[in-house]
mmCIF file with all atom_site columns, C-alpha atoms in Angstrom:
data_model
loop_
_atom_site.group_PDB
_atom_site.id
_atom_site.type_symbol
_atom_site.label_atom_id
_atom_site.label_alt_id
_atom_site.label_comp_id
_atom_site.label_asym_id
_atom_site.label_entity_id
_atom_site.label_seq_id
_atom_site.pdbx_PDB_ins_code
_atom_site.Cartn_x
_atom_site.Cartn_y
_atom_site.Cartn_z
_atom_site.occupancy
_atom_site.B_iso_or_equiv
_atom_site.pdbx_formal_charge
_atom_site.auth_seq_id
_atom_site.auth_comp_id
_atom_site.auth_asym_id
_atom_site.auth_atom_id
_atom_site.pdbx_PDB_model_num
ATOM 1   C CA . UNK A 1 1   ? -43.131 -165.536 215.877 1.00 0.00 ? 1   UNK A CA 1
ATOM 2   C CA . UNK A 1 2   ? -42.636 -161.893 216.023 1.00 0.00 ? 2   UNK A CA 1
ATOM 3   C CA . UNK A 1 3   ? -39.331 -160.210 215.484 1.00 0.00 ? 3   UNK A CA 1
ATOM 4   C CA . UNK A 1 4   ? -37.734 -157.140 213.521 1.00 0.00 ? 4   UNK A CA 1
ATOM 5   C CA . UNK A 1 5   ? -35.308 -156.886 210.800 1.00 0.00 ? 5   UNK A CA 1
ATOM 6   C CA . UNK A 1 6   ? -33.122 -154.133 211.244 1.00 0.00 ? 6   UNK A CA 1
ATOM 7   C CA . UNK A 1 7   ? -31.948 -152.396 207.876 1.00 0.00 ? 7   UNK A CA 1
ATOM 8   C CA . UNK A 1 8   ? -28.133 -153.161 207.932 1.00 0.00 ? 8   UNK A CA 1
ATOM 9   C CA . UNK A 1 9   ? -26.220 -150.090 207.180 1.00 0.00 ? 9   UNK A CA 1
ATOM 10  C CA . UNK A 1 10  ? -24.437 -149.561 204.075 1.00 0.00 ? 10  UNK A CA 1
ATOM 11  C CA . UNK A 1 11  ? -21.383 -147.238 204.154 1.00 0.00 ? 11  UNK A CA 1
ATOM 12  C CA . UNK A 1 12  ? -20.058 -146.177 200.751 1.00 0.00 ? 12  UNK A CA 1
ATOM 13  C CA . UNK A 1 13  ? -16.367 -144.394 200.594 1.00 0.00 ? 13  UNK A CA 1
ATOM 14  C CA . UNK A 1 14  ? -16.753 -141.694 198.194 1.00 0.00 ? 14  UNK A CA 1
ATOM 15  C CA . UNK A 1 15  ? -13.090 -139.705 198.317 1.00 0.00 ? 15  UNK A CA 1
ATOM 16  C CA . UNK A 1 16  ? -12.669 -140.843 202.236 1.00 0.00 ? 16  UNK A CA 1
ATOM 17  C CA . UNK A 1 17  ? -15.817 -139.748 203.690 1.00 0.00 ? 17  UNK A CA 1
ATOM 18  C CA . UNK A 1 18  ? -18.236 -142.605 204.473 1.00 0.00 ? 18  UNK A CA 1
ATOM 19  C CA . UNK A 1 19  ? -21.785 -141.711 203.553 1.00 0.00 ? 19  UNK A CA 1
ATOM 20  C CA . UNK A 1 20  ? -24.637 -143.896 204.905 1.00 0.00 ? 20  UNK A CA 1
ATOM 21  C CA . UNK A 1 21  ? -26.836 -145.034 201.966 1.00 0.00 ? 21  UNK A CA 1
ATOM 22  C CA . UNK A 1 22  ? -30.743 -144.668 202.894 1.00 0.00 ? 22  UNK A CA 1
ATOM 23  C CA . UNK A 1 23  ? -33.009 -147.446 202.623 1.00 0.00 ? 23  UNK A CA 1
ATOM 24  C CA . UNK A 1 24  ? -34.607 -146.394 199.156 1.00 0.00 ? 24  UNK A CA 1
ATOM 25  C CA . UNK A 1 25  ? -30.804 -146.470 198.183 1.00 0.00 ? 25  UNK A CA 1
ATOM 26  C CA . UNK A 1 26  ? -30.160 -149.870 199.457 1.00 0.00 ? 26  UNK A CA 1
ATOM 27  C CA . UNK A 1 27  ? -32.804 -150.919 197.723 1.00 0.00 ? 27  UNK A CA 1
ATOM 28  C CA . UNK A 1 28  ? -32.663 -149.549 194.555 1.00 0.00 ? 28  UNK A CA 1
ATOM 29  C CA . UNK A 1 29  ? -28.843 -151.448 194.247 1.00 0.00 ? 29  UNK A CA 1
ATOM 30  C CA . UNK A 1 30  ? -29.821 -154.569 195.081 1.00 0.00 ? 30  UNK A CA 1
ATOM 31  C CA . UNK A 1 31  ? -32.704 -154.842 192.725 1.00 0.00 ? 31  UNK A CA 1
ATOM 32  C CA . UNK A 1 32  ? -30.079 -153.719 189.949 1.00 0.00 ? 32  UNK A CA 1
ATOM 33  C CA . UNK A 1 33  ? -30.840 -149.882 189.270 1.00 0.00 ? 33  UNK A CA 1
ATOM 34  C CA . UNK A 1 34  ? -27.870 -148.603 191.112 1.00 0.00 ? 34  UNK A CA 1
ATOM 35  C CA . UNK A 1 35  ? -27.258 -146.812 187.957 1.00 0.00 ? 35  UNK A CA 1
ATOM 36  C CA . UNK A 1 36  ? -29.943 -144.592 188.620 1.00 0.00 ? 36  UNK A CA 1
ATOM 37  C CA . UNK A 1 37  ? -28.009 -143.034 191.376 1.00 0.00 ? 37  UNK A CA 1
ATOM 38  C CA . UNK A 1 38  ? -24.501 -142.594 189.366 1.00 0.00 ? 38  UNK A CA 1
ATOM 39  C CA . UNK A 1 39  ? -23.563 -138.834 189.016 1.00 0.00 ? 39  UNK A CA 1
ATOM 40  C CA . UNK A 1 40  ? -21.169 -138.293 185.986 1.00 0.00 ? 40  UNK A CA 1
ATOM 41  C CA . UNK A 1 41  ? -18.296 -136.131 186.783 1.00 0.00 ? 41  UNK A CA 1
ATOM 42  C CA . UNK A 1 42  ? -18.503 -132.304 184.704 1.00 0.00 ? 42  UNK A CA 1
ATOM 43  C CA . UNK A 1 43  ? -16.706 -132.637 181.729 1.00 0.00 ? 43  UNK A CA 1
ATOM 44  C CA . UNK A 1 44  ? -14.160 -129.801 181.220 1.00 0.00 ? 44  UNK A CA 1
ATOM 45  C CA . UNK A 1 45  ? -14.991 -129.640 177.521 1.00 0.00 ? 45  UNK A CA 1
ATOM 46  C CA . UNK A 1 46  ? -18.348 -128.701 178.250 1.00 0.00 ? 46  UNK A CA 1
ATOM 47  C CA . UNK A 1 47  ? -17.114 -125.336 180.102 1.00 0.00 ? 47  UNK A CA 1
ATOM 48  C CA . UNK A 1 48  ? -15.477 -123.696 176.454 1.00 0.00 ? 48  UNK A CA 1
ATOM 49  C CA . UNK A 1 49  ? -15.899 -120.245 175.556 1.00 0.00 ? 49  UNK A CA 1
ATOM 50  C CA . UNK A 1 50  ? -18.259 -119.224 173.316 1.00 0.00 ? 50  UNK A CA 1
ATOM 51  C CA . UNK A 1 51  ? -15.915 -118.193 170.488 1.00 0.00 ? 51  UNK A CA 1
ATOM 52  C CA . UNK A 1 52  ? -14.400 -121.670 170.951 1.00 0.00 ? 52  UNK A CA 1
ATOM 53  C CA . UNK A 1 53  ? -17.985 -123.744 170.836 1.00 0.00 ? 53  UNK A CA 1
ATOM 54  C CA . UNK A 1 54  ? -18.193 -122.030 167.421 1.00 0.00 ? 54  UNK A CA 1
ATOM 55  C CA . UNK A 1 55  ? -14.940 -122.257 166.079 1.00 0.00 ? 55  UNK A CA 1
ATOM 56  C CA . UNK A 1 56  ? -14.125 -118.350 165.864 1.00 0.00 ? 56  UNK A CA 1
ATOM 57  C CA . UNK A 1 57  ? -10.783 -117.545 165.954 1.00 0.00 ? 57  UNK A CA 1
ATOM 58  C CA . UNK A 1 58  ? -10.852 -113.303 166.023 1.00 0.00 ? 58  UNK A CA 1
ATOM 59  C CA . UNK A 1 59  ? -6.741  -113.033 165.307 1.00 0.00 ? 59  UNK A CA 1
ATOM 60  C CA . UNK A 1 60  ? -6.913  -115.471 162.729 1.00 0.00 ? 60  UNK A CA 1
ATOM 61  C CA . UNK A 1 61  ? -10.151 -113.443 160.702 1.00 0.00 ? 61  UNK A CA 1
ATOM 62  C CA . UNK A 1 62  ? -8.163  -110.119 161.641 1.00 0.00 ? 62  UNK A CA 1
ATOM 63  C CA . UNK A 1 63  ? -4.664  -111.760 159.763 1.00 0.00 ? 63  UNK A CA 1
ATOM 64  C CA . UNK A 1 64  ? -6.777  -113.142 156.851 1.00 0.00 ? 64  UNK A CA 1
ATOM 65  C CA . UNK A 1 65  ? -8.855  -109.293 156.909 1.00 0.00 ? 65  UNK A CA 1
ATOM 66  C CA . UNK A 1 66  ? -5.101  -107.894 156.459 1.00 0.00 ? 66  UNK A CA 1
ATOM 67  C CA . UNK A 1 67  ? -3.994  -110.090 153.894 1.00 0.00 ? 67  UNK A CA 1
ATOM 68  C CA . UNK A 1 68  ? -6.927  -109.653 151.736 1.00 0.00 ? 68  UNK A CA 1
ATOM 69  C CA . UNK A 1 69  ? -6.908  -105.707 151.970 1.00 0.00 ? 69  UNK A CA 1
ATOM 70  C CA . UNK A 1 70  ? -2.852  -105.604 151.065 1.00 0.00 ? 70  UNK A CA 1
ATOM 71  C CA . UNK A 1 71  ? -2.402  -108.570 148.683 1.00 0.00 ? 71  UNK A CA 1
ATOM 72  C CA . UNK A 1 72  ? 0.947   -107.117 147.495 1.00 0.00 ? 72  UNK A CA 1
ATOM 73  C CA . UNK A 1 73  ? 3.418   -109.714 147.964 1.00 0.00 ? 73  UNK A CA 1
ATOM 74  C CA . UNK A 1 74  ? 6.509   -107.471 149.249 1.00 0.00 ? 74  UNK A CA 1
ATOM 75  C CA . UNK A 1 75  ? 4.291   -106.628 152.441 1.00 0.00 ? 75  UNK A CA 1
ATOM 76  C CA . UNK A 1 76  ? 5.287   -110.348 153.354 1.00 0.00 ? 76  UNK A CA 1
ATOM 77  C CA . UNK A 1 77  ? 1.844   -111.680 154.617 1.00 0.00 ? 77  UNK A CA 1
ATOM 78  C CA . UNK A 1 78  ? 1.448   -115.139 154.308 1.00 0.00 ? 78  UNK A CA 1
ATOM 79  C CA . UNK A 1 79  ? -1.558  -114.770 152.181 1.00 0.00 ? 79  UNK A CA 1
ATOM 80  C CA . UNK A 1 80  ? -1.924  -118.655 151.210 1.00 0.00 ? 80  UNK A CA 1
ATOM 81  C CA . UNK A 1 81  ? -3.295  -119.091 154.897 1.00 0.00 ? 81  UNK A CA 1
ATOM 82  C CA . UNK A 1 82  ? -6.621  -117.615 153.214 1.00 0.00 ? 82  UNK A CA 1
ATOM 83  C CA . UNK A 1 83  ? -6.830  -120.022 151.161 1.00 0.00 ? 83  UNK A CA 1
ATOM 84  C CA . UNK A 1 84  ? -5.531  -123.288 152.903 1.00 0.00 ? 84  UNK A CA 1
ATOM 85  C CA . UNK A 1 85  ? -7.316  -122.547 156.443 1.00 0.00 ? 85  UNK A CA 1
ATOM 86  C CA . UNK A 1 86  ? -10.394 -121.522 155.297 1.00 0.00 ? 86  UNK A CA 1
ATOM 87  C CA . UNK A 1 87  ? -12.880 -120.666 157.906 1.00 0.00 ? 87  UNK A CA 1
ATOM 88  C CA . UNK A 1 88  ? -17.090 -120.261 157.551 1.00 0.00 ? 88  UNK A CA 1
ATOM 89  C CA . UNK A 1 89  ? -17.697 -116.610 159.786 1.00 0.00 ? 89  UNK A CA 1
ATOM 90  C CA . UNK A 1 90  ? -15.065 -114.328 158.793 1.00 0.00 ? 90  UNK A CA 1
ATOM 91  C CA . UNK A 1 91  ? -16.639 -114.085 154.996 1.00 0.00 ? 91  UNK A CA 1
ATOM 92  C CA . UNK A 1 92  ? -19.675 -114.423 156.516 1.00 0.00 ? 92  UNK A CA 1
ATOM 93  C CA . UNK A 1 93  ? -19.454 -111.355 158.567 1.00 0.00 ? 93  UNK A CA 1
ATOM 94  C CA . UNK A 1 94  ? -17.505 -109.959 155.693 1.00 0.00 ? 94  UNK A CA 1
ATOM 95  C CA . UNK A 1 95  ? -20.606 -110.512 153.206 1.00 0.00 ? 95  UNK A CA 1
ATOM 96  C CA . UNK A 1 96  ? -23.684 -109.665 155.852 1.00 0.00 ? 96  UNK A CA 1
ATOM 97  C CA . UNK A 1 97  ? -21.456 -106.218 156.381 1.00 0.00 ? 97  UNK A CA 1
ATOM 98  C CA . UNK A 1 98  ? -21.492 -105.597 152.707 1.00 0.00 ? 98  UNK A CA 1
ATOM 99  C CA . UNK A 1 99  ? -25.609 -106.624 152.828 1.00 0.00 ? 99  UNK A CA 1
ATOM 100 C CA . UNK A 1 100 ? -25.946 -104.177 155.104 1.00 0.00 ? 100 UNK A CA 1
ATOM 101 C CA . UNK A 1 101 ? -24.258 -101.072 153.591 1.00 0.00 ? 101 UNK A CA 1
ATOM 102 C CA . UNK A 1 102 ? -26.050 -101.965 150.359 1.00 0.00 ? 102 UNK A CA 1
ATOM 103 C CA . UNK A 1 103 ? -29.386 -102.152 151.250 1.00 0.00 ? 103 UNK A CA 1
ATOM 104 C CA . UNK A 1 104 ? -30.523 -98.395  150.583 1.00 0.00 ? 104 UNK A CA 1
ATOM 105 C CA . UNK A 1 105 ? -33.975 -99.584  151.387 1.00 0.00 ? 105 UNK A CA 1
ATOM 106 C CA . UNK A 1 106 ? -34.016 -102.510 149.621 1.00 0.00 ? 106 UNK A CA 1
ATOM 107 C CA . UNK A 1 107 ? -34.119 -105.390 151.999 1.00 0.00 ? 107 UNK A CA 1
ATOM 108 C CA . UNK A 1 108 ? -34.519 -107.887 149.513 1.00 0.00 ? 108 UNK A CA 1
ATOM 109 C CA . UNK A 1 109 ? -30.739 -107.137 148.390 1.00 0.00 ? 109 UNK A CA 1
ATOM 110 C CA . UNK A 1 110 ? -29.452 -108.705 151.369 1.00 0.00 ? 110 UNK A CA 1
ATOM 111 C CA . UNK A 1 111 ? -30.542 -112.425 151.244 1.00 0.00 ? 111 UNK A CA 1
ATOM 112 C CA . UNK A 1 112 ? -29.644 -111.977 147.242 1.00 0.00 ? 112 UNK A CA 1
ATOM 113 C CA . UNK A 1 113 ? -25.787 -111.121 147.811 1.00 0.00 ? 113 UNK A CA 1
ATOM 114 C CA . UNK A 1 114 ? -25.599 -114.204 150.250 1.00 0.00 ? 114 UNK A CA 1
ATOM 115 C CA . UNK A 1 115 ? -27.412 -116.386 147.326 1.00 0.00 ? 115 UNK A CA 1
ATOM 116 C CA . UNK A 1 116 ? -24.854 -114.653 144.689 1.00 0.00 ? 116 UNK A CA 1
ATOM 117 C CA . UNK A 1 117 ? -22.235 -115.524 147.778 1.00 0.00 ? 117 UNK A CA 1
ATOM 118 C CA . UNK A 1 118 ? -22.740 -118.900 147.649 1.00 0.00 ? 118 UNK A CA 1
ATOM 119 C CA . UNK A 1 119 ? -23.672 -120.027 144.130 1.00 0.00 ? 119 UNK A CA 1
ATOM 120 C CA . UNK A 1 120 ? -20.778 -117.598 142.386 1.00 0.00 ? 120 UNK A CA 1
ATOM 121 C CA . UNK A 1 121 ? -18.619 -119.668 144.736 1.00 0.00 ? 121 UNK A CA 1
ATOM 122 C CA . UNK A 1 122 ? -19.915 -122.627 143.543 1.00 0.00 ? 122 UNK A CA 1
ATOM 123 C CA . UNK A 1 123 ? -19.757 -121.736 139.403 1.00 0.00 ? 123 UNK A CA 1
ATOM 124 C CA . UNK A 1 124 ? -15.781 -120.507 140.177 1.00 0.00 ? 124 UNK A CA 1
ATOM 125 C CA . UNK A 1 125 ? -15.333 -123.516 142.242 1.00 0.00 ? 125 UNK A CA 1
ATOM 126 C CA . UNK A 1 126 ? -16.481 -125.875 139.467 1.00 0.00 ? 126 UNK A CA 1
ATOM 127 C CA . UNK A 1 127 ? -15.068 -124.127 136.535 1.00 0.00 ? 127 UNK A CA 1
ATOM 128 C CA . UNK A 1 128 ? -11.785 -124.363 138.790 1.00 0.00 ? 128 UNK A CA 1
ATOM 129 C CA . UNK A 1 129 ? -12.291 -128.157 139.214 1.00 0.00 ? 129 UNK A CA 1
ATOM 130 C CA . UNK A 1 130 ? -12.839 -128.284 135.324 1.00 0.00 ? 130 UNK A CA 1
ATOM 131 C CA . UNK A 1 131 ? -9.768  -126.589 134.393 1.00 0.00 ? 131 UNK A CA 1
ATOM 132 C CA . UNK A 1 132 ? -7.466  -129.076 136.871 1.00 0.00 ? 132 UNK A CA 1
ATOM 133 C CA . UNK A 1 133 ? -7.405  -127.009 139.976 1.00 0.00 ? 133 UNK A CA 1
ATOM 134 C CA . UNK A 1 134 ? -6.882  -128.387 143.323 1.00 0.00 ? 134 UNK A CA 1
ATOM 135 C CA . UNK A 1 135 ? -9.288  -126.839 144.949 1.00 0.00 ? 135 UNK A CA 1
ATOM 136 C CA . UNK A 1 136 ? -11.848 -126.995 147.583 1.00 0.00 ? 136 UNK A CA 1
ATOM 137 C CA . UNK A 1 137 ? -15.580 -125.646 147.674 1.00 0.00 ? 137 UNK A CA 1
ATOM 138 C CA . UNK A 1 138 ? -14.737 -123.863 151.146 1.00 0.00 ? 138 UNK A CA 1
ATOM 139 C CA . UNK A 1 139 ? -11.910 -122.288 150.289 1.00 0.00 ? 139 UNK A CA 1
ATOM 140 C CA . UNK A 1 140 ? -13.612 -120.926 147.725 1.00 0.00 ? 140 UNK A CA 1
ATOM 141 C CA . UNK A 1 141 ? -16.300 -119.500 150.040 1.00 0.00 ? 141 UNK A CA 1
ATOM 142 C CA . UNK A 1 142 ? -13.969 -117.962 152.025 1.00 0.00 ? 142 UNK A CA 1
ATOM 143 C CA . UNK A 1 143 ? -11.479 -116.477 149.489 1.00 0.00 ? 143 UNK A CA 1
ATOM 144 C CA . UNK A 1 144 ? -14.532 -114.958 147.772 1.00 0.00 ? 144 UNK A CA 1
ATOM 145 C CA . UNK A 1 145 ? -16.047 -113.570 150.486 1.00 0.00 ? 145 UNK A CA 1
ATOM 146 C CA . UNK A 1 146 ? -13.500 -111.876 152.204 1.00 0.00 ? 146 UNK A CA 1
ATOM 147 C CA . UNK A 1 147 ? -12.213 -110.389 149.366 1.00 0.00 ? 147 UNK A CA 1
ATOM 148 C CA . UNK A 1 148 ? -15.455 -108.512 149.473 1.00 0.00 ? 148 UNK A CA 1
ATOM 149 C CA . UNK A 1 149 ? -13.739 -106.402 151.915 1.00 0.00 ? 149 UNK A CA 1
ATOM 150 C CA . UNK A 1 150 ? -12.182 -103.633 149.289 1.00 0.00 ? 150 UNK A CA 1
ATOM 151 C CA . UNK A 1 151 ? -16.108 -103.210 148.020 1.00 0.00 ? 151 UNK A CA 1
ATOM 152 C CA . UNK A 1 152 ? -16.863 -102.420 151.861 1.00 0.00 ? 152 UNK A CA 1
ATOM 153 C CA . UNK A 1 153 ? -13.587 -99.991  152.023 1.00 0.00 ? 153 UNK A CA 1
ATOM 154 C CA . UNK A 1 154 ? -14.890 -97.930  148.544 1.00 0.00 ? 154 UNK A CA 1
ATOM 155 C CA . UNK A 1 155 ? -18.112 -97.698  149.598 1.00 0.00 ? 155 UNK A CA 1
ATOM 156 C CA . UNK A 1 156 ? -17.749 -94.456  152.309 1.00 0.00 ? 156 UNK A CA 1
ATOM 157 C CA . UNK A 1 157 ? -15.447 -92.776  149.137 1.00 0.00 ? 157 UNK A CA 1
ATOM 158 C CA . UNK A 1 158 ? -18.481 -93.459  146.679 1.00 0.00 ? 158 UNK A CA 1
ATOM 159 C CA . UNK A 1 159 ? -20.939 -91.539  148.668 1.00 0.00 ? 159 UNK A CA 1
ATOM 160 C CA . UNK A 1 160 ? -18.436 -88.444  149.050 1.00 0.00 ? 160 UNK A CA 1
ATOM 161 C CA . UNK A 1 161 ? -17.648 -88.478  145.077 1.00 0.00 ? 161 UNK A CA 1
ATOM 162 C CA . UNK A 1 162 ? -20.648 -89.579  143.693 1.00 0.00 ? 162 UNK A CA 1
ATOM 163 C CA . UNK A 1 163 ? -21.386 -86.610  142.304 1.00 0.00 ? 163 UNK A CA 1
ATOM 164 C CA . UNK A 1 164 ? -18.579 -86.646  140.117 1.00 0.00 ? 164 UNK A CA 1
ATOM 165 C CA . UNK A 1 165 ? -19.055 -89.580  137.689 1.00 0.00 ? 165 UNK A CA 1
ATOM 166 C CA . UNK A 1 166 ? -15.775 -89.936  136.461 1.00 0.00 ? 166 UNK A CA 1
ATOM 167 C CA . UNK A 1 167 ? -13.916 -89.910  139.863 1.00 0.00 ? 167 UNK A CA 1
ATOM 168 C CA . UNK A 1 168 ? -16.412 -92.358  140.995 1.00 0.00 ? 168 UNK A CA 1
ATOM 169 C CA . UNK A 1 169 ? -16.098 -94.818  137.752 1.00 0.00 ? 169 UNK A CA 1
ATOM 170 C CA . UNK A 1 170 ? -12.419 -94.558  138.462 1.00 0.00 ? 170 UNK A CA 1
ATOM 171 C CA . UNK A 1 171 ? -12.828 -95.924  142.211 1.00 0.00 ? 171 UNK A CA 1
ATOM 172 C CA . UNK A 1 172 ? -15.033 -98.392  141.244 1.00 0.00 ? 172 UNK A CA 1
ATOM 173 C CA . UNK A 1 173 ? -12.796 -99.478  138.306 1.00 0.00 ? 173 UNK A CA 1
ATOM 174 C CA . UNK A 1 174 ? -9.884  -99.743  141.527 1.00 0.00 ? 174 UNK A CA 1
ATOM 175 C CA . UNK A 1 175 ? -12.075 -101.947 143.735 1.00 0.00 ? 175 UNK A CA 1
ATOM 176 C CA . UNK A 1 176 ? -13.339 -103.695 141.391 1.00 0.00 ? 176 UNK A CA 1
ATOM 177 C CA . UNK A 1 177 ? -9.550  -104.720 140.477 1.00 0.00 ? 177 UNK A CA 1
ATOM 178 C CA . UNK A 1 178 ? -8.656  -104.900 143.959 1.00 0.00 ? 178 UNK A CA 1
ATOM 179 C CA . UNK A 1 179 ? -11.302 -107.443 145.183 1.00 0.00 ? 179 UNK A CA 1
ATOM 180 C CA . UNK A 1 180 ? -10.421 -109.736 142.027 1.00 0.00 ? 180 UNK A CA 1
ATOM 181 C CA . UNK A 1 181 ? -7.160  -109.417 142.011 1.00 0.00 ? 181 UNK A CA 1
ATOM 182 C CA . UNK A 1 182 ? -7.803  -110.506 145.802 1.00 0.00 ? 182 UNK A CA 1
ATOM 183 C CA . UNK A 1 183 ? -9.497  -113.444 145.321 1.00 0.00 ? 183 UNK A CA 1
ATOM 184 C CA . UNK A 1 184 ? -7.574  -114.337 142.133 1.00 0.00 ? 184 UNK A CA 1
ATOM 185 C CA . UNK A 1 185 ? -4.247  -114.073 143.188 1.00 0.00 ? 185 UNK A CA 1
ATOM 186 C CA . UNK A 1 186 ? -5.046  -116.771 146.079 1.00 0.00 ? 186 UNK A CA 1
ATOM 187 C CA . UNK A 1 187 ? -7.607  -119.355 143.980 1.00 0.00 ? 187 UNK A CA 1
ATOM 188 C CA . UNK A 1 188 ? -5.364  -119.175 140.493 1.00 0.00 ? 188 UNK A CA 1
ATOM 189 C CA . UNK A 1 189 ? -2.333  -120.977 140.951 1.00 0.00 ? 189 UNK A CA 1
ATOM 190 C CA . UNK A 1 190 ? 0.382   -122.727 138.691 1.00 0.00 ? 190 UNK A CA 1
ATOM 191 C CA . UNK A 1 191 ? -1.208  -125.022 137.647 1.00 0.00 ? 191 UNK A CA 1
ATOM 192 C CA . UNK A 1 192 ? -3.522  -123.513 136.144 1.00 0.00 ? 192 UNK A CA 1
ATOM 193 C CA . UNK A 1 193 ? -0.608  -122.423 133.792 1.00 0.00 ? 193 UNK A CA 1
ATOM 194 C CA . UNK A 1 194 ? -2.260  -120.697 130.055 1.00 0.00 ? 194 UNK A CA 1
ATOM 195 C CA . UNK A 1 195 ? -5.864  -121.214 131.751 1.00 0.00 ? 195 UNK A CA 1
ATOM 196 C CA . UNK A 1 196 ? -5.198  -118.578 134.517 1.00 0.00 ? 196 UNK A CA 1
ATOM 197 C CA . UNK A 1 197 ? -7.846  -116.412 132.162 1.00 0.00 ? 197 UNK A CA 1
ATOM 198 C CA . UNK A 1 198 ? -10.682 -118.974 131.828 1.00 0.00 ? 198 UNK A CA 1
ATOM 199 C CA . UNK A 1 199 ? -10.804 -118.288 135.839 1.00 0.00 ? 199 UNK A CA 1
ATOM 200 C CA . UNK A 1 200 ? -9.571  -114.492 136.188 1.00 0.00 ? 200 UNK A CA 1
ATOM 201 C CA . UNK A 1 201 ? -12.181 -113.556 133.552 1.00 0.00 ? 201 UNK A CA 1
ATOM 202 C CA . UNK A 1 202 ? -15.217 -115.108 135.862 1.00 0.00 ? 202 UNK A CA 1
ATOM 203 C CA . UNK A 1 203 ? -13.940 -113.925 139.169 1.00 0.00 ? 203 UNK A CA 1
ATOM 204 C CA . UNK A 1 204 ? -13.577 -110.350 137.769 1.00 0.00 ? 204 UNK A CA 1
ATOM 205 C CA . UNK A 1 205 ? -17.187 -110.529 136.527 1.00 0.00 ? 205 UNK A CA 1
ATOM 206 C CA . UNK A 1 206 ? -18.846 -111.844 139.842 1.00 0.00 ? 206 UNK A CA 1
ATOM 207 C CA . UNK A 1 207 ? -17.181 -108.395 141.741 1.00 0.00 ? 207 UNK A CA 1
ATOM 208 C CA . UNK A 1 208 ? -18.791 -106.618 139.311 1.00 0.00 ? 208 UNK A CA 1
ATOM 209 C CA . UNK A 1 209 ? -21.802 -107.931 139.938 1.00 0.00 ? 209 UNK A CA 1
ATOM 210 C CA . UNK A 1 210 ? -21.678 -107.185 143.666 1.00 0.00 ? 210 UNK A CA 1
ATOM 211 C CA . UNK A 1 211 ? -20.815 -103.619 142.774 1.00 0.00 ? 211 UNK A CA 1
ATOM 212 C CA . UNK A 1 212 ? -24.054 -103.517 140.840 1.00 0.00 ? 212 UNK A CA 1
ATOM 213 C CA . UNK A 1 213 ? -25.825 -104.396 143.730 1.00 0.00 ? 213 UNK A CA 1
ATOM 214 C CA . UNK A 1 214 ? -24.247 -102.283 146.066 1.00 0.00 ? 214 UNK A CA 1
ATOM 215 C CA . UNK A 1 215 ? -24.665 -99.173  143.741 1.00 0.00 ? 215 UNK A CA 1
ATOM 216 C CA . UNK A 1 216 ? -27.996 -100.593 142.741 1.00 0.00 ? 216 UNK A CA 1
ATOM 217 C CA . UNK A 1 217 ? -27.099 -100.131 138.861 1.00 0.00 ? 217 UNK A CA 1
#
């Protein structure tokens, strides 16, 4: 007996165009592994921007960067939006800029602001907790570190007056007050009620501390 088989052709209908399938193809599908040979469609989601893989929102740090440098009320920012959206690179980029201006050589003062960044967080966000605050560790983070941002805008002032002491003790005295009063304003609420000092007290403390690593006292 002699003969030939002749491969039957197998048309597939992909959109309205008729491919013909190969033999490998036709084989591979009828032994079951067809799904070798799927294609998955591009997902949309996969084609974000950067900024959106990462979560950066650039108006919403520039708002929060406005609120925190003119916390008076009567300007009518909606300064709570600090506190309840809190967001992981603004104070980041607001505490690795305030690294960098206070390194004066010292490169070991930059990974200890982002260790005093974090932990100081974490002591104000437990004493907070303590006292009956409703508050979350990440809002913490980011109310702390972006009120950072008066240090960063009386640091070009410091090294014009620096060589007068009292002028400079006075402008570190104002952003010192300025960065807690910041951060204070938007972590101590009402209910904290006769314990607003047991907080104020700490928070005031910690900006010092950055100060006295910016001005390496």
């Amino acid at each position: 007996l002699s003969g030939s088989i002749a491969t039957p052709d197998v048309k597939l209908n992909l959109g309205g165009d008729f491919i013909k399938e190969t033999t490998a193809t036709t084989f591979l599908r009828q032994r079951g592994y067809g799904w070798l040979l799927e294609v998955e469609d591009d997902d949309p989601e996969d084609n974000k921007p950067l900024l959106e893989e990462l979560d950066i929102d650039l108006k919403d740090i520039y708002y929060k960067i406005r609120c925190v440098l003119m916390p008076m009320p009567s300007l009518g920012f909606n300064r709570q939006v600090v506190r309840d959206n809190p967001d992981f690179w603004g104070p980041l980029a607001v505490v690795l800029f305030f690294s960098m201006i206070s390194l004066y050589g010292q490169f070991r003062v930059v990974s200890w602001i982002i260790t005093i960044w974090i932990f100081g967080s974490l002591t104000i966000f437990l004493l907070a907790r303590v006292l009956g605050g409703e508050v979350a560790y990440g809002q913490v983070l980011g109310v702390i570190g972006y009120s950072l941002l008066p240090l960063i805008v009386i640091a070009p002032v410091l090294l014009v007056v620096g060589s007068f002491e009292v002028v400079s003790t006075l402008i570190k005295l104002f952003g010192v007050f300025w960065a807690a009063y910041s951060a204070a304003s938007l972590l101590v609420g009402e209910e904290f009620k006769t314990k607003k000092p047991l907080l104020i007290y700490p928070i005031f403390l910690l900006y010092i501390y950055f100060l006295s690593l910016y001005t390496g006292v």
